[in-house]
Each structure stands twice: as structure tokens, then as C-alpha cells.
XYZ file of C-alpha atoms in Angstrom:
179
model
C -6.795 -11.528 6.794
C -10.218 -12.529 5.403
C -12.705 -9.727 3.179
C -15.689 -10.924 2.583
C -16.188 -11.036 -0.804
C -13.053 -12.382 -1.346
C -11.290 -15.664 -1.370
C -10.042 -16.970 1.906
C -6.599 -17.236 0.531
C -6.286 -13.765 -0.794
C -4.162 -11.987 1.506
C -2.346 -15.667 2.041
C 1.200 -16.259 2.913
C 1.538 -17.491 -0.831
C 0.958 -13.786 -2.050
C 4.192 -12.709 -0.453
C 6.041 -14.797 -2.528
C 4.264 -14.267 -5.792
C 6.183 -11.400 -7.763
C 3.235 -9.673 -8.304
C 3.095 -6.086 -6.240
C -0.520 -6.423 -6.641
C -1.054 -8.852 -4.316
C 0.031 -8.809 -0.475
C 0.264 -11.464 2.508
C -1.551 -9.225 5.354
C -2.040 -10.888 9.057
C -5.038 -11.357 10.189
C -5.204 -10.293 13.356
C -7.686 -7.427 14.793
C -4.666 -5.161 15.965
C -1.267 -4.150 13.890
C -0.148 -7.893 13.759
C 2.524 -7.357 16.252
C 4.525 -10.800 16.744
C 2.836 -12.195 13.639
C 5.172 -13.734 10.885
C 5.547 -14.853 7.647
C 7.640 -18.068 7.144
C 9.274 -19.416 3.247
C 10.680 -22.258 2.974
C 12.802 -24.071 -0.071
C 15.151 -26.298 -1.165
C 18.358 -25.586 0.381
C 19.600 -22.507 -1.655
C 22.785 -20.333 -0.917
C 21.529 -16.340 -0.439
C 23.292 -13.438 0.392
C 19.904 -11.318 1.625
C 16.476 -10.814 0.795
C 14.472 -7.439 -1.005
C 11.267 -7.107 1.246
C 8.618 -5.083 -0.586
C 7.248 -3.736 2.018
C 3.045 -2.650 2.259
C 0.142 -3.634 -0.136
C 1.637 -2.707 -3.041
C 0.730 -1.423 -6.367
C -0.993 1.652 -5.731
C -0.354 4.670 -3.331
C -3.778 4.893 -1.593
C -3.649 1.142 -0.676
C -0.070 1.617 0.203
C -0.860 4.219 2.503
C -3.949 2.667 4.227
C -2.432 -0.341 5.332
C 0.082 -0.901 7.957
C 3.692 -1.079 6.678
C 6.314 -3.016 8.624
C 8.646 -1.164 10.422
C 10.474 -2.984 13.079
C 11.700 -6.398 12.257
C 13.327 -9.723 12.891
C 14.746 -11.907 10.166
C 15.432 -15.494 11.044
C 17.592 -17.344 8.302
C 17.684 -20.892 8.686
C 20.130 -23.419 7.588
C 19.852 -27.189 7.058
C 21.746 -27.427 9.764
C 23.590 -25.888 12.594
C 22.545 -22.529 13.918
C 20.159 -20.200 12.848
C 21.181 -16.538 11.964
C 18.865 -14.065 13.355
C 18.505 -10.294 11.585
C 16.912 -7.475 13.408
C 16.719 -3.736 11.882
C 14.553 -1.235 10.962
C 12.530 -0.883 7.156
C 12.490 2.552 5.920
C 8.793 4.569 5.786
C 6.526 5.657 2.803
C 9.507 4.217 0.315
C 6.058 3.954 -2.585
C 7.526 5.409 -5.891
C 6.753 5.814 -9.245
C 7.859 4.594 -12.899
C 8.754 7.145 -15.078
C 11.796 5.951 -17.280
C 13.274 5.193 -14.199
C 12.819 8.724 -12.176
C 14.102 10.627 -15.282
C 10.195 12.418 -16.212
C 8.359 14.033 -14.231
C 4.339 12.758 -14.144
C 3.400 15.369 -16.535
C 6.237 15.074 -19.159
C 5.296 11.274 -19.004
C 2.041 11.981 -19.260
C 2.932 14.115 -22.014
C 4.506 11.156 -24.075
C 1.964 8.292 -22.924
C -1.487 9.823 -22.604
C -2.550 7.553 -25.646
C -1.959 4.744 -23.515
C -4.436 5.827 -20.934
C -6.991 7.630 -23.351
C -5.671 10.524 -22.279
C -3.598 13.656 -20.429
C -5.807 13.764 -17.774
C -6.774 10.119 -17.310
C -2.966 9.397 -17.663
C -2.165 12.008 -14.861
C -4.701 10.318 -12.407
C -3.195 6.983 -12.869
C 0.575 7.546 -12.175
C -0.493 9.356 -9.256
C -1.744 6.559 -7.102
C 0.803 4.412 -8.947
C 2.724 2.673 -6.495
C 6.339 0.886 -7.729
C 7.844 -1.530 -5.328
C 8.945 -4.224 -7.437
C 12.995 -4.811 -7.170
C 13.073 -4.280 -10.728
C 11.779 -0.561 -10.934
C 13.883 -0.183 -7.955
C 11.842 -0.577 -5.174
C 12.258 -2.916 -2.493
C 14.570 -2.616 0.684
C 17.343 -5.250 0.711
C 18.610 -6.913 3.870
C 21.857 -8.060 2.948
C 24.133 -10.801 4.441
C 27.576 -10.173 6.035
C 28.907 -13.938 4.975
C 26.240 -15.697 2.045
C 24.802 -19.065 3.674
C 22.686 -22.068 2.461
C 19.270 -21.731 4.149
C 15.939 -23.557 3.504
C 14.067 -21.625 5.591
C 13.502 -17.738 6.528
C 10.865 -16.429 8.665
C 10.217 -12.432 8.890
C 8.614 -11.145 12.050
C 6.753 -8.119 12.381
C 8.198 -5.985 15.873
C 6.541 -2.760 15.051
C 4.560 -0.834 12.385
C 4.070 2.530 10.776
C 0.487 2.767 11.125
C -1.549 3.027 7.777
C -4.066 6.207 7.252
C -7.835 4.315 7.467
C -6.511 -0.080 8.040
C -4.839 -1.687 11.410
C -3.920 -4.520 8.603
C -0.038 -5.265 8.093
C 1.047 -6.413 4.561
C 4.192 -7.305 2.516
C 3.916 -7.084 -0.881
C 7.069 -9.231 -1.703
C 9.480 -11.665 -0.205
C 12.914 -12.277 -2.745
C 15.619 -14.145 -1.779
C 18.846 -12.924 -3.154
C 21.101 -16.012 -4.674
């Protein structure tokens, strides 16, 4: 995908594999990106899965106006031998929040934190359109292995999308292998 404005690189493969929910690899292609992939590769490295974060990340309202994956294929590749090949389905809408790890609700965090964000109300507005999908807060769907195996290359293909509210865009905000 290319913005003008922006960098040619910013929605770039790289930004997939980044750790920073913030940033996105989105296809560039004028429909929902159907058939379009997004390819790692590494040193050989023994996995048991990945954690996709799935959609352009940090907050809701981008979250929600971009495409999400929904369908997929998973290829995992070895050094050698045979390829393992993953298909299944991502869940929809998984965009949460942070709040002492679901134990608040908005307004009791808000409550506790509005000096942080010069404010109740300013405070409130923020965690609304937060979006967490970072494995550590939780977020992040996991695709796990039956049997771990040494790959040095996975490729994730998008087979079908939930449809975002105003883009035709498809993004993943993260791409961690699980060793």
C-alpha cells in the first residue's frame, strides 16, 4: 500500500515483523488483497506456532476501518524436506483494551490515571479508541503446531477478509514466531 504523504515503505512487509502494534504491513492491491501474502524468513529456528496480530493495530477506529484477515493459509517451511501447510480461520473484532489486564473498567481506570492524560475526560477518550493487540497485553491469535519443527521460512496468505467499515486495505499488525 502507498499514501501519499507517506513513505513508500510504510505499510511494508518489514512492519509486520516490527513489534510495534502501531505499525501494519497492508497489501496494496485496489480490492481486499485476496491471494496476497506476506513471507518471513530467518535463520533456521525451531517454532512451535506463530501469534498473528491481526488488523492495523493500535487504535479501534483504524482497527475497524481496515480489512482484517479472516481466512488463511500458513505455509511453514523447513530447510529441507516438505513444507507444512496451515489453513484455519482468525477470529473477528478480537481489538481490546489495557486496563490492569481486564480487571477496571475504562472509568475506574480513568479514575486512577486521568493525571496521565490531563484529565477524566481526555483520559476516557483515549482508552476508548485504544486498541491492544500486542501478545503481551494478551492480544494476538496463536496458531499453534501439532509437532515443533525447524523452519526458515513462513509465508501467511490472505483467503478471505472481514471487511473494514470505510478501507478495502488488508493489514497485520504483527507476525511472532513462537520458539
Amino acid at each position: 500500500l502507498k499514501e501519499k504523504g507517506k513513505p513508500a515503505d510504510y505499510y511494508g512487509p518489514d512492519k509486520a515483523f516490527d513489534d510495534d502494534s502501531g505499525t501494519a504491513w497492508c497489501e496494496g492491491k485496489s480490492d481486499d488483497g485476496i491471494g496476497e501474502s506476506v513471507t518471513i524468513s530467518t535463520e533456521p529456528v525451531k517454532i512451535y506456532g506463530v501469534t498473528v496480530l491481526n488488523g492495523y493495530g493500535k487504535y479501534r477506529h483504524l482497527y475497524m476501518q481496515n480489512n482484517r484477515v479472516k481466512d488463511f493459509r500458513l505455509t511453514f517451511y523447513p530447510p529441507s524436506g516438505k513444507e507444512k501447510v496451515v489453513t484455519g480461520t482468525f477470529g473477528k473484532d478480537l481489538c481490546g483494551q489495557a486496563l490492569a489486564g481486564g480487571k477496571l473498567t475504562i472509568e475506574q481506570y480513568c479514575e486512577e490515571s486521568a493525571d496521565e492524560y490531563k484529565g477524566y475526560d481526555k483520559c476516557i477518550a483515549a482508552k476508548k479508541d485504544e486498541c491492544i493487540i500486542h501478545d503481551y497485553d494478551g492480544g494476538g491469535q496463536k496458531v499453534l503446531l501439532k509437532t515443533p519443527m525447524t523452519v526458515n521460512k513462513i509465508k501467511l496468505e490472505i483467503l478471505s477478509v472481514y471487511k473494514g467499515q470505510k478501507f478495502s486495505d488488508t493489514c497485520i499488525a504483527g507476525f511472532i514466531l513462537l520458539n
